[in-house]
């Protein structure tokens, strides 16, 4: 190999090392951003509030950068491996061609489908679910944040339109469905099954193995039912008391 070729390979080798370090640093940044977003979610009951949305945007930007850096690194590694003993090769052109190939292979990738982004969304959902309500001397102590969260949380299956009984979550996009309903959907659609939530950017085929139990949402559904039962009991008690007071 000519001296200019060896020099180019040396530059590629150095660039590969730099990109590998960048990937490692981005991994740290992604973990920190994910934890920070979860901490913010603990302070706000609405996961669509401005503060949480801002941290989501930062996370999405980091995921996009991580994706691009890994594409760059992969192209460098391919060129370094394939052309280390070749002469008369325009390594810069070879790198540019490989980078375009790598980008074409992952053209459908979206930062919101990044593993760290989906993990962050799970952390947000986990952090936003309040603990069980407390009963004191026969009276329910209701936290205002609990009321807001329960009122805003959707417990209806996006496919059946009915209230979920056994909620499960799509591991790719984080959307939840009722287990029986979504399994019926998968059986009917087969390989064409996709997330039924309107506007979902996840275009991966939906399979039964992609479904994981949404324990937090199930707990919230049970809490709502318990709250409704308690209120119903209180209403009946109040009605009976009024009848007794007004009866002749």
PDB file of C-alpha atoms in Angstrom:
ATOM      1  CA  UNK A   1       0.000   0.000   0.000  1.00  0.00           C
ATOM      2  CA  UNK A   2       1.246   3.474  -0.830  1.00  0.00           C
ATOM      3  CA  UNK A   3       2.257   5.914   1.873  1.00  0.00           C
ATOM      4  CA  UNK A   4      -0.810   8.060   1.167  1.00  0.00           C
ATOM      5  CA  UNK A   5      -2.995   4.973   1.510  1.00  0.00           C
ATOM      6  CA  UNK A   6      -1.427   4.087   4.838  1.00  0.00           C
ATOM      7  CA  UNK A   7      -1.911   7.646   5.991  1.00  0.00           C
ATOM      8  CA  UNK A   8      -5.599   7.527   5.079  1.00  0.00           C
ATOM      9  CA  UNK A   9      -6.011   4.238   6.926  1.00  0.00           C
ATOM     10  CA  UNK A  10      -4.337   5.775   9.942  1.00  0.00           C
ATOM     11  CA  UNK A  11      -6.787   8.654   9.847  1.00  0.00           C
ATOM     12  CA  UNK A  12      -9.692   6.192   9.575  1.00  0.00           C
ATOM     13  CA  UNK A  13      -8.324   4.198  12.492  1.00  0.00           C
ATOM     14  CA  UNK A  14      -8.049   7.331  14.633  1.00  0.00           C
ATOM     15  CA  UNK A  15     -11.554   8.400  13.599  1.00  0.00           C
ATOM     16  CA  UNK A  16     -12.901   4.971  14.527  1.00  0.00           C
ATOM     17  CA  UNK A  17     -11.431   5.294  18.011  1.00  0.00           C
ATOM     18  CA  UNK A  18     -12.900   8.779  18.407  1.00  0.00           C
ATOM     19  CA  UNK A  19     -16.346   7.608  17.266  1.00  0.00           C
ATOM     20  CA  UNK A  20     -16.210   4.630  19.631  1.00  0.00           C
ATOM     21  CA  UNK A  21     -15.485   7.010  22.513  1.00  0.00           C
ATOM     22  CA  UNK A  22     -18.349   9.247  21.356  1.00  0.00           C
ATOM     23  CA  UNK A  23     -20.739   6.272  21.437  1.00  0.00           C
ATOM     24  CA  UNK A  24     -19.658   5.486  24.996  1.00  0.00           C
ATOM     25  CA  UNK A  25     -20.123   9.111  26.071  1.00  0.00           C
ATOM     26  CA  UNK A  26     -23.550   9.240  24.426  1.00  0.00           C
ATOM     27  CA  UNK A  27     -24.551   6.109  26.344  1.00  0.00           C
ATOM     28  CA  UNK A  28     -23.752   7.928  29.587  1.00  0.00           C
ATOM     29  CA  UNK A  29     -25.636  11.033  28.443  1.00  0.00           C
ATOM     30  CA  UNK A  30     -28.677   8.954  27.450  1.00  0.00           C
ATOM     31  CA  UNK A  31     -28.765   7.225  30.831  1.00  0.00           C
ATOM     32  CA  UNK A  32     -28.501  10.556  32.657  1.00  0.00           C
ATOM     33  CA  UNK A  33     -31.214  12.158  30.504  1.00  0.00           C
ATOM     34  CA  UNK A  34     -33.522   9.181  31.048  1.00  0.00           C
ATOM     35  CA  UNK A  35     -33.098   9.313  34.829  1.00  0.00           C
ATOM     36  CA  UNK A  36     -33.518  13.093  34.868  1.00  0.00           C
ATOM     37  CA  UNK A  37     -36.779  12.828  32.899  1.00  0.00           C
ATOM     38  CA  UNK A  38     -38.082  10.218  35.336  1.00  0.00           C
ATOM     39  CA  UNK A  39     -37.204  12.524  38.245  1.00  0.00           C
ATOM     40  CA  UNK A  40     -39.087  15.373  36.565  1.00  0.00           C
ATOM     41  CA  UNK A  41     -42.081  13.078  36.025  1.00  0.00           C
ATOM     42  CA  UNK A  42     -42.256  12.440  39.771  1.00  0.00           C
ATOM     43  CA  UNK A  43     -42.886  16.160  40.296  1.00  0.00           C
ATOM     44  CA  UNK A  44     -45.653  16.511  37.707  1.00  0.00           C
ATOM     45  CA  UNK A  45     -48.769  14.355  37.338  1.00  0.00           C
ATOM     46  CA  UNK A  46     -49.295  15.209  33.658  1.00  0.00           C
ATOM     47  CA  UNK A  47     -46.733  13.465  31.454  1.00  0.00           C
ATOM     48  CA  UNK A  48     -47.579  15.939  28.647  1.00  0.00           C
ATOM     49  CA  UNK A  49     -46.706  19.039  30.680  1.00  0.00           C
ATOM     50  CA  UNK A  50     -44.171  21.520  29.323  1.00  0.00           C
ATOM     51  CA  UNK A  51     -41.349  20.443  31.646  1.00  0.00           C
ATOM     52  CA  UNK A  52     -41.590  16.777  30.717  1.00  0.00           C
ATOM     53  CA  UNK A  53     -42.083  17.559  27.029  1.00  0.00           C
ATOM     54  CA  UNK A  54     -38.860  19.601  27.078  1.00  0.00           C
ATOM     55  CA  UNK A  55     -36.878  16.713  28.510  1.00  0.00           C
ATOM     56  CA  UNK A  56     -38.442  14.382  25.947  1.00  0.00           C
ATOM     57  CA  UNK A  57     -37.200  16.674  23.188  1.00  0.00           C
ATOM     58  CA  UNK A  58     -33.676  16.578  24.626  1.00  0.00           C
ATOM     59  CA  UNK A  59     -33.823  12.790  24.811  1.00  0.00           C
ATOM     60  CA  UNK A  60     -35.087  12.547  21.234  1.00  0.00           C
ATOM     61  CA  UNK A  61     -32.211  14.747  20.040  1.00  0.00           C
ATOM     62  CA  UNK A  62     -29.673  12.599  21.915  1.00  0.00           C
ATOM     63  CA  UNK A  63     -31.146   9.427  20.433  1.00  0.00           C
ATOM     64  CA  UNK A  64     -30.917  10.907  16.937  1.00  0.00           C
ATOM     65  CA  UNK A  65     -27.279  11.869  17.519  1.00  0.00           C
ATOM     66  CA  UNK A  66     -26.521   8.415  18.903  1.00  0.00           C
ATOM     67  CA  UNK A  67     -28.073   6.835  15.818  1.00  0.00           C
ATOM     68  CA  UNK A  68     -26.030   9.016  13.428  1.00  0.00           C
ATOM     69  CA  UNK A  69     -22.755   8.487  15.297  1.00  0.00           C
ATOM     70  CA  UNK A  70     -23.255   4.713  15.228  1.00  0.00           C
ATOM     71  CA  UNK A  71     -23.903   4.864  11.490  1.00  0.00           C
ATOM     72  CA  UNK A  72     -20.669   6.825  11.048  1.00  0.00           C
ATOM     73  CA  UNK A  73     -18.754   4.357  13.205  1.00  0.00           C
ATOM     74  CA  UNK A  74     -20.126   1.331  11.357  1.00  0.00           C
ATOM     75  CA  UNK A  75     -19.108   2.769   7.977  1.00  0.00           C
ATOM     76  CA  UNK A  76     -15.589   3.500   9.294  1.00  0.00           C
ATOM     77  CA  UNK A  77     -15.208  -0.043  10.646  1.00  0.00           C
ATOM     78  CA  UNK A  78     -16.319  -1.571   7.340  1.00  0.00           C
ATOM     79  CA  UNK A  79     -13.848   0.484   5.320  1.00  0.00           C
ATOM     80  CA  UNK A  80     -11.052  -0.194   7.799  1.00  0.00           C
ATOM     81  CA  UNK A  81     -11.659  -3.953   7.554  1.00  0.00           C
ATOM     82  CA  UNK A  82     -12.260  -4.243   3.822  1.00  0.00           C
ATOM     83  CA  UNK A  83      -9.504  -1.993   2.510  1.00  0.00           C
ATOM     84  CA  UNK A  84      -6.640  -2.311   4.991  1.00  0.00           C
ATOM     85  CA  UNK A  85      -4.509  -4.226   2.436  1.00  0.00           C
ATOM     86  CA  UNK A  86      -5.818  -2.641  -0.742  1.00  0.00           C
ATOM     87  CA  UNK A  87      -3.878  -0.346  -3.036  1.00  0.00           C
ATOM     88  CA  UNK A  88      -5.135   2.416  -5.253  1.00  0.00           C
ATOM     89  CA  UNK A  89      -8.429   2.786  -3.391  1.00  0.00           C
ATOM     90  CA  UNK A  90      -9.998   6.144  -2.774  1.00  0.00           C
ATOM     91  CA  UNK A  91     -10.719   5.557   0.902  1.00  0.00           C
ATOM     92  CA  UNK A  92     -12.672   8.774   1.292  1.00  0.00           C
ATOM     93  CA  UNK A  93     -14.982   7.821  -1.554  1.00  0.00           C
ATOM     94  CA  UNK A  94     -15.226   4.267  -0.193  1.00  0.00           C
ATOM     95  CA  UNK A  95     -16.209   5.633   3.212  1.00  0.00           C
ATOM     96  CA  UNK A  96     -18.831   7.963   1.752  1.00  0.00           C
ATOM     97  CA  UNK A  97     -20.345   5.089  -0.251  1.00  0.00           C
ATOM     98  CA  UNK A  98     -20.439   2.805   2.790  1.00  0.00           C
ATOM     99  CA  UNK A  99     -21.996   5.518   4.914  1.00  0.00           C
ATOM    100  CA  UNK A 100     -24.775   5.931   2.361  1.00  0.00           C
ATOM    101  CA  UNK A 101     -25.324   2.153   2.381  1.00  0.00           C
ATOM    102  CA  UNK A 102     -25.524   2.068   6.158  1.00  0.00           C
ATOM    103  CA  UNK A 103     -27.983   4.969   6.186  1.00  0.00           C
ATOM    104  CA  UNK A 104     -30.141   3.281   3.547  1.00  0.00           C
ATOM    105  CA  UNK A 105     -30.290   0.095   5.622  1.00  0.00           C
ATOM    106  CA  UNK A 106     -31.705   2.004   8.591  1.00  0.00           C
ATOM    107  CA  UNK A 107     -33.697   4.668   6.780  1.00  0.00           C
ATOM    108  CA  UNK A 108     -36.839   3.766   8.737  1.00  0.00           C
ATOM    109  CA  UNK A 109     -35.172   4.282  12.133  1.00  0.00           C
ATOM    110  CA  UNK A 110     -36.732   6.974  14.306  1.00  0.00           C
ATOM    111  CA  UNK A 111     -35.329   8.388  17.559  1.00  0.00           C
ATOM    112  CA  UNK A 112     -38.596   7.609  19.368  1.00  0.00           C
ATOM    113  CA  UNK A 113     -38.062   3.934  18.570  1.00  0.00           C
ATOM    114  CA  UNK A 114     -34.593   4.063  20.140  1.00  0.00           C
ATOM    115  CA  UNK A 115     -34.221   1.628  23.033  1.00  0.00           C
ATOM    116  CA  UNK A 116     -33.290   4.409  25.463  1.00  0.00           C
ATOM    117  CA  UNK A 117     -36.280   6.522  24.435  1.00  0.00           C
ATOM    118  CA  UNK A 118     -38.724   3.679  25.035  1.00  0.00           C
ATOM    119  CA  UNK A 119     -37.033   2.939  28.368  1.00  0.00           C
ATOM    120  CA  UNK A 120     -37.449   6.606  29.306  1.00  0.00           C
ATOM    121  CA  UNK A 121     -41.164   6.498  28.439  1.00  0.00           C
ATOM    122  CA  UNK A 122     -41.577   3.457  30.675  1.00  0.00           C
ATOM    123  CA  UNK A 123     -39.819   5.308  33.505  1.00  0.00           C
ATOM    124  CA  UNK A 124     -42.143   8.284  33.031  1.00  0.00           C
ATOM    125  CA  UNK A 125     -45.216   6.060  33.208  1.00  0.00           C
ATOM    126  CA  UNK A 126     -43.861   4.270  36.263  1.00  0.00           C
ATOM    127  CA  UNK A 127     -43.051   7.547  38.013  1.00  0.00           C
ATOM    128  CA  UNK A 128     -46.398   9.156  37.214  1.00  0.00           C
ATOM    129  CA  UNK A 129     -48.480   6.415  38.831  1.00  0.00           C
ATOM    130  CA  UNK A 130     -49.295   7.356  42.433  1.00  0.00           C
ATOM    131  CA  UNK A 131     -49.281   4.938  45.330  1.00  0.00           C
ATOM    132  CA  UNK A 132     -52.448   3.484  46.858  1.00  0.00           C
ATOM    133  CA  UNK A 133     -54.832   5.859  48.632  1.00  0.00           C
ATOM    134  CA  UNK A 134     -55.009   5.842  52.422  1.00  0.00           C
ATOM    135  CA  UNK A 135     -58.102   5.217  54.538  1.00  0.00           C
ATOM    136  CA  UNK A 136     -58.363   6.917  57.915  1.00  0.00           C
ATOM    137  CA  UNK A 137     -61.209   6.298  60.389  1.00  0.00           C
ATOM    138  CA  UNK A 138     -63.523   5.090  57.633  1.00  0.00           C
ATOM    139  CA  UNK A 139     -62.974   8.201  55.498  1.00  0.00           C
ATOM    140  CA  UNK A 140     -60.951   8.254  52.313  1.00  0.00           C
ATOM    141  CA  UNK A 141     -57.992  10.607  52.112  1.00  0.00           C
ATOM    142  CA  UNK A 142     -57.758  11.628  48.450  1.00  0.00           C
ATOM    143  CA  UNK A 143     -54.588  13.211  47.114  1.00  0.00           C
ATOM    144  CA  UNK A 144     -55.247  15.939  44.521  1.00  0.00           C
ATOM    145  CA  UNK A 145     -52.417  14.661  42.314  1.00  0.00           C
ATOM    146  CA  UNK A 146     -54.033  11.213  42.378  1.00  0.00           C
ATOM    147  CA  UNK A 147     -57.325  12.680  41.195  1.00  0.00           C
ATOM    148  CA  UNK A 148     -55.615  14.553  38.339  1.00  0.00           C
ATOM    149  CA  UNK A 149     -53.616  11.516  37.258  1.00  0.00           C
ATOM    150  CA  UNK A 150     -56.606   9.188  37.346  1.00  0.00           C
ATOM    151  CA  UNK A 151     -58.773  11.646  35.446  1.00  0.00           C
ATOM    152  CA  UNK A 152     -56.208  12.059  32.683  1.00  0.00           C
ATOM    153  CA  UNK A 153     -55.052   8.470  32.329  1.00  0.00           C
ATOM    154  CA  UNK A 154     -56.790   6.568  29.567  1.00  0.00           C
ATOM    155  CA  UNK A 155     -57.942   3.137  30.633  1.00  0.00           C
ATOM    156  CA  UNK A 156     -59.793   2.346  27.415  1.00  0.00           C
ATOM    157  CA  UNK A 157     -58.237  -0.065  24.936  1.00  0.00           C
ATOM    158  CA  UNK A 158     -57.447   1.821  21.681  1.00  0.00           C
ATOM    159  CA  UNK A 159     -58.603  -1.214  19.688  1.00  0.00           C
ATOM    160  CA  UNK A 160     -61.781  -2.364  21.460  1.00  0.00           C
ATOM    161  CA  UNK A 161     -62.774   1.020  22.890  1.00  0.00           C
ATOM    162  CA  UNK A 162     -63.671  -0.764  26.123  1.00  0.00           C
ATOM    163  CA  UNK A 163     -62.121  -0.307  29.551  1.00  0.00           C
ATOM    164  CA  UNK A 164     -59.072  -2.512  29.896  1.00  0.00           C
ATOM    165  CA  UNK A 165     -59.130  -5.471  32.265  1.00  0.00           C
ATOM    166  CA  UNK A 166     -55.676  -6.959  31.673  1.00  0.00           C
ATOM    167  CA  UNK A 167     -53.606  -4.090  30.249  1.00  0.00           C
ATOM    168  CA  UNK A 168     -50.442  -4.968  28.311  1.00  0.00           C
ATOM    169  CA  UNK A 169     -47.836  -2.666  26.809  1.00  0.00           C
ATOM    170  CA  UNK A 170     -46.140  -2.733  23.398  1.00  0.00           C
ATOM    171  CA  UNK A 171     -42.419  -3.013  24.137  1.00  0.00           C
ATOM    172  CA  UNK A 172     -41.570  -1.021  20.997  1.00  0.00           C
ATOM    173  CA  UNK A 173     -43.753   2.093  21.315  1.00  0.00           C
ATOM    174  CA  UNK A 174     -45.113   1.891  24.872  1.00  0.00           C
ATOM    175  CA  UNK A 175     -48.810   1.999  23.936  1.00  0.00           C
ATOM    176  CA  UNK A 176     -51.149  -0.112  26.051  1.00  0.00           C
ATOM    177  CA  UNK A 177     -54.051  -2.344  25.067  1.00  0.00           C
ATOM    178  CA  UNK A 178     -56.366  -4.886  26.682  1.00  0.00           C
ATOM    179  CA  UNK A 179     -54.796  -8.349  26.371  1.00  0.00           C
ATOM    180  CA  UNK A 180     -57.804 -10.205  24.968  1.00  0.00           C
ATOM    181  CA  UNK A 181     -58.609  -7.439  22.505  1.00  0.00           C
ATOM    182  CA  UNK A 182     -55.105  -7.013  21.121  1.00  0.00           C
ATOM    183  CA  UNK A 183     -54.587 -10.778  20.781  1.00  0.00           C
ATOM    184  CA  UNK A 184     -57.784 -10.923  18.709  1.00  0.00           C
ATOM    185  CA  UNK A 185     -56.437  -8.019  16.628  1.00  0.00           C
ATOM    186  CA  UNK A 186     -53.150  -9.881  16.035  1.00  0.00           C
ATOM    187  CA  UNK A 187     -54.989 -13.087  15.063  1.00  0.00           C
ATOM    188  CA  UNK A 188     -57.127 -11.193  12.552  1.00  0.00           C
ATOM    189  CA  UNK A 189     -54.350  -9.075  11.029  1.00  0.00           C
ATOM    190  CA  UNK A 190     -51.593 -11.708  11.307  1.00  0.00           C
ATOM    191  CA  UNK A 191     -48.360 -10.352   9.765  1.00  0.00           C
ATOM    192  CA  UNK A 192     -50.052  -7.054   8.893  1.00  0.00           C
ATOM    193  CA  UNK A 193     -50.754  -6.266  12.547  1.00  0.00           C
ATOM    194  CA  UNK A 194     -49.341  -2.906  13.646  1.00  0.00           C
ATOM    195  CA  UNK A 195     -49.940  -0.739  16.708  1.00  0.00           C
ATOM    196  CA  UNK A 196     -53.620   0.314  16.424  1.00  0.00           C
ATOM    197  CA  UNK A 197     -53.045   3.708  18.050  1.00  0.00           C
ATOM    198  CA  UNK A 198     -53.687   6.453  15.514  1.00  0.00           C
ATOM    199  CA  UNK A 199     -50.526   8.373  14.608  1.00  0.00           C
ATOM    200  CA  UNK A 200     -48.119   5.868  16.190  1.00  0.00           C
ATOM    201  CA  UNK A 201     -44.778   6.009  14.376  1.00  0.00           C
ATOM    202  CA  UNK A 202     -43.920   2.431  15.298  1.00  0.00           C
ATOM    203  CA  UNK A 203     -44.307   0.448  12.076  1.00  0.00           C
ATOM    204  CA  UNK A 204     -42.886  -2.822  13.376  1.00  0.00           C
ATOM    205  CA  UNK A 205     -45.157  -5.879  13.014  1.00  0.00           C
ATOM    206  CA  UNK A 206     -47.083  -6.450  16.246  1.00  0.00           C
ATOM    207  CA  UNK A 207     -46.679  -9.933  17.715  1.00  0.00           C
ATOM    208  CA  UNK A 208     -47.787 -11.535  20.968  1.00  0.00           C
ATOM    209  CA  UNK A 209     -44.173 -11.669  22.140  1.00  0.00           C
ATOM    210  CA  UNK A 210     -44.030  -7.850  21.945  1.00  0.00           C
ATOM    211  CA  UNK A 211     -46.633  -7.526  24.708  1.00  0.00           C
ATOM    212  CA  UNK A 212     -45.594  -7.083  28.345  1.00  0.00           C
ATOM    213  CA  UNK A 213     -47.867  -6.760  31.352  1.00  0.00           C
ATOM    214  CA  UNK A 214     -48.555  -3.142  32.304  1.00  0.00           C
ATOM    215  CA  UNK A 215     -48.616  -3.578  36.067  1.00  0.00           C
ATOM    216  CA  UNK A 216     -48.755   0.157  36.763  1.00  0.00           C
ATOM    217  CA  UNK A 217     -51.821   0.723  34.583  1.00  0.00           C
ATOM    218  CA  UNK A 218     -53.532  -2.336  36.044  1.00  0.00           C
ATOM    219  CA  UNK A 219     -52.898  -0.974  39.533  1.00  0.00           C
ATOM    220  CA  UNK A 220     -54.351   2.378  38.467  1.00  0.00           C
ATOM    221  CA  UNK A 221     -57.470   0.678  37.065  1.00  0.00           C
ATOM    222  CA  UNK A 222     -57.959  -1.160  40.365  1.00  0.00           C
ATOM    223  CA  UNK A 223     -57.461   2.090  42.296  1.00  0.00           C
ATOM    224  CA  UNK A 224     -60.122   3.812  40.196  1.00  0.00           C
ATOM    225  CA  UNK A 225     -62.559   0.967  40.737  1.00  0.00           C
ATOM    226  CA  UNK A 226     -61.893   1.014  44.483  1.00  0.00           C
ATOM    227  CA  UNK A 227     -62.392   4.779  44.568  1.00  0.00           C
ATOM    228  CA  UNK A 228     -65.671   4.494  42.639  1.00  0.00           C
ATOM    229  CA  UNK A 229     -66.858   1.741  45.005  1.00  0.00           C
ATOM    230  CA  UNK A 230     -66.026   3.864  48.057  1.00  0.00           C
ATOM    231  CA  UNK A 231     -67.775   6.912  46.631  1.00  0.00           C
ATOM    232  CA  UNK A 232     -70.799   4.818  45.703  1.00  0.00           C
ATOM    233  CA  UNK A 233     -70.941   3.519  49.265  1.00  0.00           C
ATOM    234  CA  UNK A 234     -70.643   7.033  50.649  1.00  0.00           C
ATOM    235  CA  UNK A 235     -73.442   8.239  48.353  1.00  0.00           C
ATOM    236  CA  UNK A 236     -75.729   5.428  49.482  1.00  0.00           C
ATOM    237  CA  UNK A 237     -74.921   6.189  53.122  1.00  0.00           C
ATOM    238  CA  UNK A 238     -75.656   9.903  52.611  1.00  0.00           C
ATOM    239  CA  UNK A 239     -78.951   9.124  50.859  1.00  0.00           C
ATOM    240  CA  UNK A 240     -80.026   6.820  53.681  1.00  0.00           C
ATOM    241  CA  UNK A 241     -79.139   9.463  56.269  1.00  0.00           C
ATOM    242  CA  UNK A 242     -81.187  12.095  54.475  1.00  0.00           C
ATOM    243  CA  UNK A 243     -84.154   9.735  54.226  1.00  0.00           C
ATOM    244  CA  UNK A 244     -83.981   9.008  57.944  1.00  0.00           C
ATOM    245  CA  UNK A 245     -83.785  12.700  58.792  1.00  0.00           C
ATOM    246  CA  UNK A 246     -86.666  13.661  56.555  1.00  0.00           C
ATOM    247  CA  UNK A 247     -88.929  10.729  57.326  1.00  0.00           C
ATOM    248  CA  UNK A 248     -91.918  11.600  59.565  1.00  0.00           C
TER     249      UNK A 248
END
